[in-house]
Short mmCIF file of C-alpha atoms and ligand atoms in Angstrom, two decimals:
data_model
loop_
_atom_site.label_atom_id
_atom_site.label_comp_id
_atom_site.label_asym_id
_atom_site.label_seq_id
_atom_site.Cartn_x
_atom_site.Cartn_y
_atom_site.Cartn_z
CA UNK A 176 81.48 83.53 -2.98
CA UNK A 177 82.06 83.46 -6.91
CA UNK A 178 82.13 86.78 -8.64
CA UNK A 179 79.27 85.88 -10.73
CA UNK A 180 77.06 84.23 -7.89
CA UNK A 181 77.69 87.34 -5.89
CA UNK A 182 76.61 89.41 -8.68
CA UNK A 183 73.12 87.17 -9.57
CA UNK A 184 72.33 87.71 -5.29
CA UNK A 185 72.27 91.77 -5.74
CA UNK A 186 69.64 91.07 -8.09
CA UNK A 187 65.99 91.07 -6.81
CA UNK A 188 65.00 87.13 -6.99
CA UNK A 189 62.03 87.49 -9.10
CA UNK A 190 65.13 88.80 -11.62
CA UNK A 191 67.61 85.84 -11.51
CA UNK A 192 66.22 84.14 -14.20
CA UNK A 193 65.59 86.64 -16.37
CA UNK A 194 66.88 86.33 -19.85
CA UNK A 195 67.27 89.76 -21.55
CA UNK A 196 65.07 90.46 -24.35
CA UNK A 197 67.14 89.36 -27.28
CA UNK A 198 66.47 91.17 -30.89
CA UNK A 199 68.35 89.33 -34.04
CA UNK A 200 70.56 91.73 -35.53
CA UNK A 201 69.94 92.84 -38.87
CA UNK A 202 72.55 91.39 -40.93
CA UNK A 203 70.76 91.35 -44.60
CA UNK A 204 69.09 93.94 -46.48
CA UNK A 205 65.18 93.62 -46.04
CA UNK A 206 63.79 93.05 -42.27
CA UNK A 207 60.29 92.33 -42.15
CA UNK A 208 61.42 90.73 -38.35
CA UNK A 209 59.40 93.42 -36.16
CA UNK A 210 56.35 94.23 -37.44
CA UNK A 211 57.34 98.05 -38.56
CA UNK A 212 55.92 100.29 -41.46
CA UNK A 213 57.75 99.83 -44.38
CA UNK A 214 56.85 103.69 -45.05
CA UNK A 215 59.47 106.55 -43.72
CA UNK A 216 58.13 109.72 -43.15
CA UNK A 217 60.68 111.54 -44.40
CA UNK A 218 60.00 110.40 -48.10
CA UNK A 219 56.22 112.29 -48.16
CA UNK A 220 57.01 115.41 -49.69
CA UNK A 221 54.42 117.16 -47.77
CA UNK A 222 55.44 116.04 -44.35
CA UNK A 223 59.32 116.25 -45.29
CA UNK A 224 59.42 120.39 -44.85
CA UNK A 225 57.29 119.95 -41.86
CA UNK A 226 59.17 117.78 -40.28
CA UNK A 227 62.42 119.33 -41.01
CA UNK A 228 60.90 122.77 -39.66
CA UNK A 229 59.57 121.01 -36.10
CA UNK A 230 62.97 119.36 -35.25
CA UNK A 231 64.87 123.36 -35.96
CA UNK A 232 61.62 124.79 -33.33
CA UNK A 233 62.88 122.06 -30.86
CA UNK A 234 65.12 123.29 -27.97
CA UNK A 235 67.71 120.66 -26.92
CA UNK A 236 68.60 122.83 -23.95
CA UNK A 237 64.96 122.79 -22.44
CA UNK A 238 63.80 119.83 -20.74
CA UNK A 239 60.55 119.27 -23.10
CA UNK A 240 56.80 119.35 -21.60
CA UNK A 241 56.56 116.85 -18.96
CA UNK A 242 52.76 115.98 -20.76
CA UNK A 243 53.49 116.59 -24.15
CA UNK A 244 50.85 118.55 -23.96
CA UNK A 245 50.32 119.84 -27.83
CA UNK A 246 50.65 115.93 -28.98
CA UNK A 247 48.79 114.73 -25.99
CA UNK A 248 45.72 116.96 -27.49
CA UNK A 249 46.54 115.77 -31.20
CA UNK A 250 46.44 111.91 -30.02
CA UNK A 251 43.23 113.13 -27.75
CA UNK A 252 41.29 114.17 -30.68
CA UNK A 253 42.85 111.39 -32.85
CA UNK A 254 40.86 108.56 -30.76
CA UNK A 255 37.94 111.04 -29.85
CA UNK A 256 38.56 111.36 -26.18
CA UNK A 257 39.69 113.98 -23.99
CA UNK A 258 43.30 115.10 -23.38
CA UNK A 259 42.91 114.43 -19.34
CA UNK A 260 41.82 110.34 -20.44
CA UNK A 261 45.80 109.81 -22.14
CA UNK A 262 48.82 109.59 -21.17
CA UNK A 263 51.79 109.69 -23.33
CA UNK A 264 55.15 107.27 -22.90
CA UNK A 265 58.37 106.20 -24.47
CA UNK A 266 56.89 103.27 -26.81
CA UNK A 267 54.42 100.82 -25.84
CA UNK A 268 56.77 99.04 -23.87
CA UNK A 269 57.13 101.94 -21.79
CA UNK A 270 53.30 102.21 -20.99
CA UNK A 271 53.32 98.47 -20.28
CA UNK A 272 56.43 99.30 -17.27
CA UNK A 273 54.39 102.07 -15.83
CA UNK A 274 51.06 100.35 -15.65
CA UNK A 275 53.19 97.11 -13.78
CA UNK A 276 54.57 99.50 -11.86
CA UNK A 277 51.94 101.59 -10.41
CA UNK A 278 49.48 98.24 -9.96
CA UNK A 279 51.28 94.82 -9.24
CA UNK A 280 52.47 94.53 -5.63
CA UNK A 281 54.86 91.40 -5.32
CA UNK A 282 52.90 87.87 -5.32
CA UNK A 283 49.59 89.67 -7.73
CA UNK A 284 48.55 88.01 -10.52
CA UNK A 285 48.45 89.04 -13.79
CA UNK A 286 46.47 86.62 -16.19
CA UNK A 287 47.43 86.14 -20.14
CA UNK A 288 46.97 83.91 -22.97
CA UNK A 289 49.32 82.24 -24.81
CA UNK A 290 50.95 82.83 -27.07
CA UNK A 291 50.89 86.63 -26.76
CA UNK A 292 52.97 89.51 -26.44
CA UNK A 293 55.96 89.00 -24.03
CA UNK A 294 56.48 92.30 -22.77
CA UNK A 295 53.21 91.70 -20.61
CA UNK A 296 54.91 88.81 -18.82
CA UNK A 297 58.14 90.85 -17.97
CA UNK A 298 56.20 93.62 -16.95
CA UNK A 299 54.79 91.83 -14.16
CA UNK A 300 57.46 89.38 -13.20
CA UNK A 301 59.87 92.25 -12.67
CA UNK A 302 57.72 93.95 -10.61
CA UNK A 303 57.28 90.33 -8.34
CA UNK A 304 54.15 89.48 -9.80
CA UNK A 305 52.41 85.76 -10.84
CA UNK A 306 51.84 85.21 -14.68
CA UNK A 307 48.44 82.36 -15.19
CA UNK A 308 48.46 81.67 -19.03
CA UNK A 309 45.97 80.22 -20.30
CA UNK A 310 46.44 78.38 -23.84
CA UNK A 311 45.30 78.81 -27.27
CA UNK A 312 43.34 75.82 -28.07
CA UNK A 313 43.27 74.78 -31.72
CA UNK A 314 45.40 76.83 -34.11
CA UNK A 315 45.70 79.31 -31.83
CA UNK A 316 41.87 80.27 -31.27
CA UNK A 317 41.65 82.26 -28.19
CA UNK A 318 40.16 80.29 -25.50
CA UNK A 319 37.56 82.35 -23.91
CA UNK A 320 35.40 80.16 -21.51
CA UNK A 321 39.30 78.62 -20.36
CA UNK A 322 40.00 82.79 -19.69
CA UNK A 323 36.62 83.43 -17.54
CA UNK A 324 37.22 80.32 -15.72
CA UNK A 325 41.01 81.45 -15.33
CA UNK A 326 39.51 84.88 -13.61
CA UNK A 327 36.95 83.60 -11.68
CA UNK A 328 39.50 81.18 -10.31
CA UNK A 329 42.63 83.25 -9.94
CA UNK A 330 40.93 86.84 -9.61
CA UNK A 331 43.49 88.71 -11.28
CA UNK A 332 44.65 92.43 -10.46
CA UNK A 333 45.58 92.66 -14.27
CA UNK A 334 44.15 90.85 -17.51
CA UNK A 335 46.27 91.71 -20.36
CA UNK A 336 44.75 91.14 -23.87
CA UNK A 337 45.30 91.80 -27.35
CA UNK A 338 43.10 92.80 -30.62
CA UNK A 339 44.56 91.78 -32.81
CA UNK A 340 46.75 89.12 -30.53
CA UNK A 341 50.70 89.37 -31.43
CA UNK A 342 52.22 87.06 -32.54
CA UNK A 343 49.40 85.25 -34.30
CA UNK A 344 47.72 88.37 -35.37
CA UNK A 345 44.18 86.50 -34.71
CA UNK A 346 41.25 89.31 -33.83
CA UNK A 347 38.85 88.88 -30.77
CA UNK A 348 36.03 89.55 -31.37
CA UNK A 349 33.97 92.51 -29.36
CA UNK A 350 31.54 90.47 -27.39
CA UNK A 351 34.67 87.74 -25.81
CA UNK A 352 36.19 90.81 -24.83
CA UNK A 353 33.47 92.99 -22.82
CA UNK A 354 32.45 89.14 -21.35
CA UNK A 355 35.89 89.11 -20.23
CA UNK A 356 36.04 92.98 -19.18
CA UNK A 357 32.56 92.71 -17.37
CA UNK A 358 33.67 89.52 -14.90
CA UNK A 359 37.45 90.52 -14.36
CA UNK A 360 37.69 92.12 -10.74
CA UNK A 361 40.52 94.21 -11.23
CA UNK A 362 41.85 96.00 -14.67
CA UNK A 363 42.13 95.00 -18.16
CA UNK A 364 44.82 96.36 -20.14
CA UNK A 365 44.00 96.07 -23.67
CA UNK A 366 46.50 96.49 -25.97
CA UNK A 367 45.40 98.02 -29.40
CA UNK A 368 48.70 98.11 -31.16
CA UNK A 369 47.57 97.19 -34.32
CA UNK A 370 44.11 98.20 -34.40
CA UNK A 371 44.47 100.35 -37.42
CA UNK A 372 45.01 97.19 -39.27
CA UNK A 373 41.94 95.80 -37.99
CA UNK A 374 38.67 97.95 -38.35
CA UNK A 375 39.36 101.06 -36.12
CA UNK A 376 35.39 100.43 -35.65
CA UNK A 377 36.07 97.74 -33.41
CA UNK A 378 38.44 99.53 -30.35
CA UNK A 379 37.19 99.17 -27.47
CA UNK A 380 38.47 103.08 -26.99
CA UNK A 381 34.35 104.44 -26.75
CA UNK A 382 34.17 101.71 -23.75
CA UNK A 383 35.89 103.74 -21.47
CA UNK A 384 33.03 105.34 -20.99
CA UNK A 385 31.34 102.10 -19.40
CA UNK A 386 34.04 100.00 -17.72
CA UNK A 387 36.24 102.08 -15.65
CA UNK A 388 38.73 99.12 -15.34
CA UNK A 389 39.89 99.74 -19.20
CA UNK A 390 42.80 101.00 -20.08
CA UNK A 391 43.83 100.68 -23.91
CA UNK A 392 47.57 100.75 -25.46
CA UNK A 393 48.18 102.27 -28.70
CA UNK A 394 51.71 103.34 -30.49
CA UNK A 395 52.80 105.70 -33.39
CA UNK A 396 55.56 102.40 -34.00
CA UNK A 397 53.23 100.43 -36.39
CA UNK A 398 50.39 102.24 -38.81
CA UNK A 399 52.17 105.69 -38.16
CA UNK A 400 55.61 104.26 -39.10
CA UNK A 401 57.20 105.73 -35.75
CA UNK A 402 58.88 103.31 -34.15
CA UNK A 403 62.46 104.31 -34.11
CA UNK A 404 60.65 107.86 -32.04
CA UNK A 405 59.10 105.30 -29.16
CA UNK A 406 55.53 106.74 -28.95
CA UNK A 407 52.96 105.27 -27.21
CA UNK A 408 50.14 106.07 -25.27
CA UNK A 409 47.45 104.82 -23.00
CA UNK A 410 43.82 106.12 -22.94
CA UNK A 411 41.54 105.31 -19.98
CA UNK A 412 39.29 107.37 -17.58
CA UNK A 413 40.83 110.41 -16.42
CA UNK A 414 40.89 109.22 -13.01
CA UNK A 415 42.85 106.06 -13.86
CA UNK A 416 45.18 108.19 -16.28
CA UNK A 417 46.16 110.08 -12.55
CA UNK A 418 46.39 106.86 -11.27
CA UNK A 419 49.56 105.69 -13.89
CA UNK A 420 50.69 109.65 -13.78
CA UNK A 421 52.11 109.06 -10.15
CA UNK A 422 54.85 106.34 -11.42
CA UNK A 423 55.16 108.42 -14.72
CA UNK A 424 59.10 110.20 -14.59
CA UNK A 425 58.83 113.88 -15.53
CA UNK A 426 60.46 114.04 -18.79
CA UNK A 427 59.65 110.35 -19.84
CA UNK A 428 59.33 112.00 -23.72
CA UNK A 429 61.97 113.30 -25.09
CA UNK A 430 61.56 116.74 -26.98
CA UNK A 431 62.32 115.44 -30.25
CA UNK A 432 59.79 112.47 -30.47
CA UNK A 433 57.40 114.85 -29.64
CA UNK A 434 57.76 116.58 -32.69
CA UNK A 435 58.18 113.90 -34.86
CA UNK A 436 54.75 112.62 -33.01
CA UNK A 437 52.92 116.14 -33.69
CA UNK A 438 54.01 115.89 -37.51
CA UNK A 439 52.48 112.55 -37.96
CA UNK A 440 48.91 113.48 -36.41
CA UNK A 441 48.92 116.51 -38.46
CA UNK A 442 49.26 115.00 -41.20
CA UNK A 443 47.42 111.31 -40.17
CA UNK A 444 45.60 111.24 -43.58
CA UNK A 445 48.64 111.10 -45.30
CA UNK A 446 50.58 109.02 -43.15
CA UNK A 447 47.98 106.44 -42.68
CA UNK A 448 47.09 106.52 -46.59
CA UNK A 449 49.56 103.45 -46.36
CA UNK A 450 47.56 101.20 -44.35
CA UNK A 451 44.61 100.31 -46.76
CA UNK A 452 47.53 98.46 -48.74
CA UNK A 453 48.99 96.77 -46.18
CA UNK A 454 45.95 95.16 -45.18
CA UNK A 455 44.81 94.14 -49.00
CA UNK A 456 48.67 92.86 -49.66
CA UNK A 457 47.97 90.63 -45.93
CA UNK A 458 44.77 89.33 -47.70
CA UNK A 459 46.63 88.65 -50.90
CA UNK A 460 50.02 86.92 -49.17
CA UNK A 461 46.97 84.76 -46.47
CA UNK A 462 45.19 84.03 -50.01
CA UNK A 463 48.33 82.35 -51.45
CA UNK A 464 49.70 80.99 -48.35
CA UNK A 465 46.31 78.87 -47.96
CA UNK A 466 46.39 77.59 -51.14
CA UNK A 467 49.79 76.00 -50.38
CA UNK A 468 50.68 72.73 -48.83
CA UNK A 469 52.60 72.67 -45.63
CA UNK A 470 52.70 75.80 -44.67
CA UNK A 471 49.17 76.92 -42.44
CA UNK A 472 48.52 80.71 -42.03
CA UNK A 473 46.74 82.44 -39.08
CA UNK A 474 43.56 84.78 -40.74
CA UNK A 475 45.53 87.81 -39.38
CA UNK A 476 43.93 91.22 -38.89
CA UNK A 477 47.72 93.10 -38.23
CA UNK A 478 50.50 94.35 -40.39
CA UNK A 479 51.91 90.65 -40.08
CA UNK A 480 51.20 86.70 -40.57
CA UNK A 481 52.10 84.21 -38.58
CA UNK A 482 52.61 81.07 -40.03
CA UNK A 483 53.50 77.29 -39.30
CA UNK A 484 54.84 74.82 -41.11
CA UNK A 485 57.33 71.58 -40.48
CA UNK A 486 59.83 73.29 -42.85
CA UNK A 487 59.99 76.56 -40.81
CA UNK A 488 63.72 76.38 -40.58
CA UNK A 489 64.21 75.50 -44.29
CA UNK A 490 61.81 78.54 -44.82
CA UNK A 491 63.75 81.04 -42.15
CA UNK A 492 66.93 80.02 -44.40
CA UNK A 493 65.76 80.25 -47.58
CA UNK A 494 64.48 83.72 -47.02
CA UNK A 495 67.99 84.76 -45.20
CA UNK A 496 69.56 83.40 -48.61
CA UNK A 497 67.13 86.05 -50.25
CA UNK A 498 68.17 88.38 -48.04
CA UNK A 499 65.57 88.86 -46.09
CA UNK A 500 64.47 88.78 -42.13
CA UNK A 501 61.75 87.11 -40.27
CA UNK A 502 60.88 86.54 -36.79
CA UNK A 503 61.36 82.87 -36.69
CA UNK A 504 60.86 80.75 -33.15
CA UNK A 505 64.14 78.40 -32.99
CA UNK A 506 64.10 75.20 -31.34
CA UNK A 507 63.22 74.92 -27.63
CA UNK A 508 60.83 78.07 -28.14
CA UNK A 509 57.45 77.12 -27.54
CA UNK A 510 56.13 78.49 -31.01
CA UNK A 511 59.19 76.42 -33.03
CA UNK A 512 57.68 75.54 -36.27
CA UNK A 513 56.18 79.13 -36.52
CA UNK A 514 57.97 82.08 -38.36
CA UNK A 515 56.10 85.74 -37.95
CA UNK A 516 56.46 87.98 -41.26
CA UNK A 517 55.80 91.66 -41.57
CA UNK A 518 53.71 92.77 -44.66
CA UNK A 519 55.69 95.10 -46.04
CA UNK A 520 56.22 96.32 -50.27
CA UNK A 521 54.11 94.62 -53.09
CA UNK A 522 57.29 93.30 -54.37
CA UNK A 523 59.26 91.94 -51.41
CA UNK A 524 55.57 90.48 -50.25
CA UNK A 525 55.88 88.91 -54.16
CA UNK A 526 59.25 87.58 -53.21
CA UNK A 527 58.76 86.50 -49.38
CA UNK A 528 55.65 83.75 -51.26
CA UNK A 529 57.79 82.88 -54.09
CA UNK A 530 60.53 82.03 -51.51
CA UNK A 531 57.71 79.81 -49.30
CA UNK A 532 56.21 78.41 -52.09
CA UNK A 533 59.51 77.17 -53.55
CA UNK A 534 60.36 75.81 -49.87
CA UNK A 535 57.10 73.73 -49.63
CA UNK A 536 56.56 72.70 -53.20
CA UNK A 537 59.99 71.77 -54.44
N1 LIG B 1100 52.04 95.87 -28.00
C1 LIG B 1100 52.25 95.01 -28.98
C2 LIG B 1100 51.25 93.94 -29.19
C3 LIG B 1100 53.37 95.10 -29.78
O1 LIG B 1100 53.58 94.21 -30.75
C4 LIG B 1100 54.30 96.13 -29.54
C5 LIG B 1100 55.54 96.27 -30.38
N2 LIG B 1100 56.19 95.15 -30.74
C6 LIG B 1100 54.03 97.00 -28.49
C7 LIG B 1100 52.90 96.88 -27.75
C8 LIG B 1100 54.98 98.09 -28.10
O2 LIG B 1100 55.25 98.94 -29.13
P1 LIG B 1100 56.18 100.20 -28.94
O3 LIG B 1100 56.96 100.05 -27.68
O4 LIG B 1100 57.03 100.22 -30.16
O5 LIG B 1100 55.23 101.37 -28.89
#
C-alpha cells in the first residue's frame, strides 16, 4: 500500500475527508477577518494594574482549578444563574467538542441551517454523526416551518442554532426559537456568541428554567475582547451541566486564562463600555451599505456584516490593497459572492465603506 493511502486508513472513516479548518494568515496590517474586539484589555488603565497583579498571583507550577471555580461564580452571576448550571471550556469551540462528544453516538443526527457556523458540523461528523441542513430561503431568512418539518422528519438528537446566526449575523427572533425548542425531541444547543451585540434581553439564558433540553454557548472571545485567552462557557440545568462534566478533561482551563477571565468580569462595565459603539458604527456602515448599488447587506445584530455583491472579489482586493482583512468566501465555497467584515474603529469602519463604495460606484 502507498504511504499516504496507508496513512488516510488509520484514520476513522467519518475523518477521511476532512479538510482542516483553514484560517488566512494575517499578512496586512488591519484584520477585521474573525469577528474579534478591536479593544485590548491591556490599554484600560483601570484593568491594566489588575491584570498585571492576577497573572504575578498565578502559579505555573500548580495545575489550576479543574472548575475554575472563582470565574465559574463571576460568569454565574454575570448571566444570573447559578454556578452548578455552567460549565467553563477552552473557547467556544471547545464547548461545541464536549457537547458532540458526550451526546452523538455514530449514525445520530444533528440538524442545522445553512449557512451557519461550521464548527457545529465538525463537531458532529467527527464524532460519526449525520448533519440535515436545511437552507436559508431568500437572502438568507431563516427558514423556520422548513426546520420543524426537518425535526419532525429526521428527529434529531441535537439542533444547533444561532442568535444572532454567523456568518450572516441575521437575529431569530424569540418565538421561532421556543417553536423550535418546544417540538425538537432531543437537545438544542443554542449558541449565544454574540448576544451582547444583540439585546442581552432576548437570550434565551432565563429559559433554562422551562426547557430542560437547552443548553446555551457564550465566549469572553467577542464583546469581552478575549479571544486570544479561549473562554467559553455553556449554561444549562445543573443536571445537564453533569451530564457534559463526564467528557470534560480535568484541567481543560489553563491557569492563566482564568485570570485574564476573572479580570474581565470584574471589571464587565468597563470592558463592555465598548459594545454600545460597535453596534451604532454596524447601524451606520448597514445604513451606507444599503444606500449603495451592488453591494446587499444582511440587517445584522453581531459585531459583523455580511455582505454580497457580484464584485466580491474586486472588493476582497481592493481592501487587501488598503491593507486590510476580510473573511471573503472564494470560488467553489457555497457563500462565493459574500465577504464577512468585522466592525471594528470609527475610522477603519470610515475606510472599509469608502473602499466598497469606490469598488461599486467607480
Ligand atoms: N460560536 C460562534 C457563532 C462563533 O462565531 C464562534 C467564534 N468564531 C464561536 C462559537 C467560538 O468562539 P470561541 O471558541 O472563540 O469561544
Amino acid at each position: 500500500m502507498k504511504t499516504e493511502t496507508k496513512r488516510l486508513a488509520w484514520l476513522r472513516p467519518e475523518l477521511r475527508e476532512l479538510v482542516p479548518y483553514a484560517v488566512s494568515p494575517i499578512t496586512v496590517p488591519v484584520a477585521v477577518n474573525a469577528n474579534e474586539s478591536a479593544q485590548s484589555l491591556w490599554d484600560l488603565p483601570e484593568i491594566r494594574q489588575a491584570l498585571l497583579e492576577e497573572l504575578q498571583n498565578t502559579a505555573p507550577q500548580h495545575y489550576p482549578k479543574p472548575y475554575a471555580d472563582e470565574l465559574r461564580s463571576l460568569v454565574a452571576d454575570y448571566v444570573g444563574r447559578t454556578q452548578d448550571e455552567v460549565l467553563l471550556a477552552n473557547g467556544g469551540d471547545d464547548i461545541l467538542g464536549l457537547m458532540a462528544q458526550a451526546f452523538i453516538a455514530p449514525g445520530d443526527t444533528a440538524l442545522i441551517h445553512t449557512p451557519t457556523f461550521e464548527m457545529y458540523q465538525l463537531g458532529v461528523t467527527g464524532m460519526g454523526g449525520r448533519v440535515v441542513a436545511v437552507p436559508d430561503t431568500g437572502f438568507y431568512e431563516h427558514d423556520v416551518e422548513g426546520m420543524l418539518a426537518a425535526i419532525a422528519k429526521e428527529q434529531p438528537k441535537i439542533v444547533y442554532l444561532c442568535n444572532p446566526n454567523n456568518p450572516t449575523g441575521r437575529p431569530w427572533q424569540r418565538e421561532e426559537l421556543e417553536r423550535l425548542i418546544e417540538v425538537a425531541p432531543g437537545i438544542v444547543l443554542l449558541d449565544e456568541a454574540y448576544m451582547e451585540f444583540a439585546a442581552p434581553e432576548v437570550s434565551l439564558i432565563p429559559a433554562i428554567d422551562t426547557y430542560d433540553n437547552l443548553f446555551v454557548l457564550r465566549t469572553l472571545s467577542k464583546a469581552f475582547g478575549l479571544a486570544g485567552a479561549r473562554l467559553g462557557y455553556i449554561v444549562s440545568q445543573k443536571e445537564n451541566i453533569n451530564l457534559l462534566s463526564r467528557v470534560k478533561p480535568p484541567y481543560n482551563l489553563n491557569a492563566f486564562s482564568q485570570a485574564l477571565g476573572r479580570v474581565a468580569l470584574r471589571y464587565k462595565d468597563t470592558v463592555l463600555a465598548g459594545v454600545s459603539t460597535v453596534c451604532s458604527e454596524r447601524d451606520r456602515m448597514i445604513a451606507d451599505i444599503e444606500a449603495l448599488p451592488d453591494i446587499a447587506v444582511v440587517p445584522s445584530k453581531t459585531n459583523f456584516l455580511f455582505v454580497t455583491s457580484p464584485k466580491a472579489t474586486a472588493i476582497y482586493e481592493a481592501l487587501l490593497e488598503e491593507g486590510i482583512l476580510v473573511k471573503y468566501y472564494g470560488a467553489g465555497h457555497p457563500l462565493h459572492g459574500g465577504l464577512r467584515i468585522t466592525v471594528t474603529t470609527e475610522s477603519i469602519n470610515t475606510r472599509i465603506l469608502k473602499t466598497l463604495a469606490k469598488v461599486v460606484k467607480p
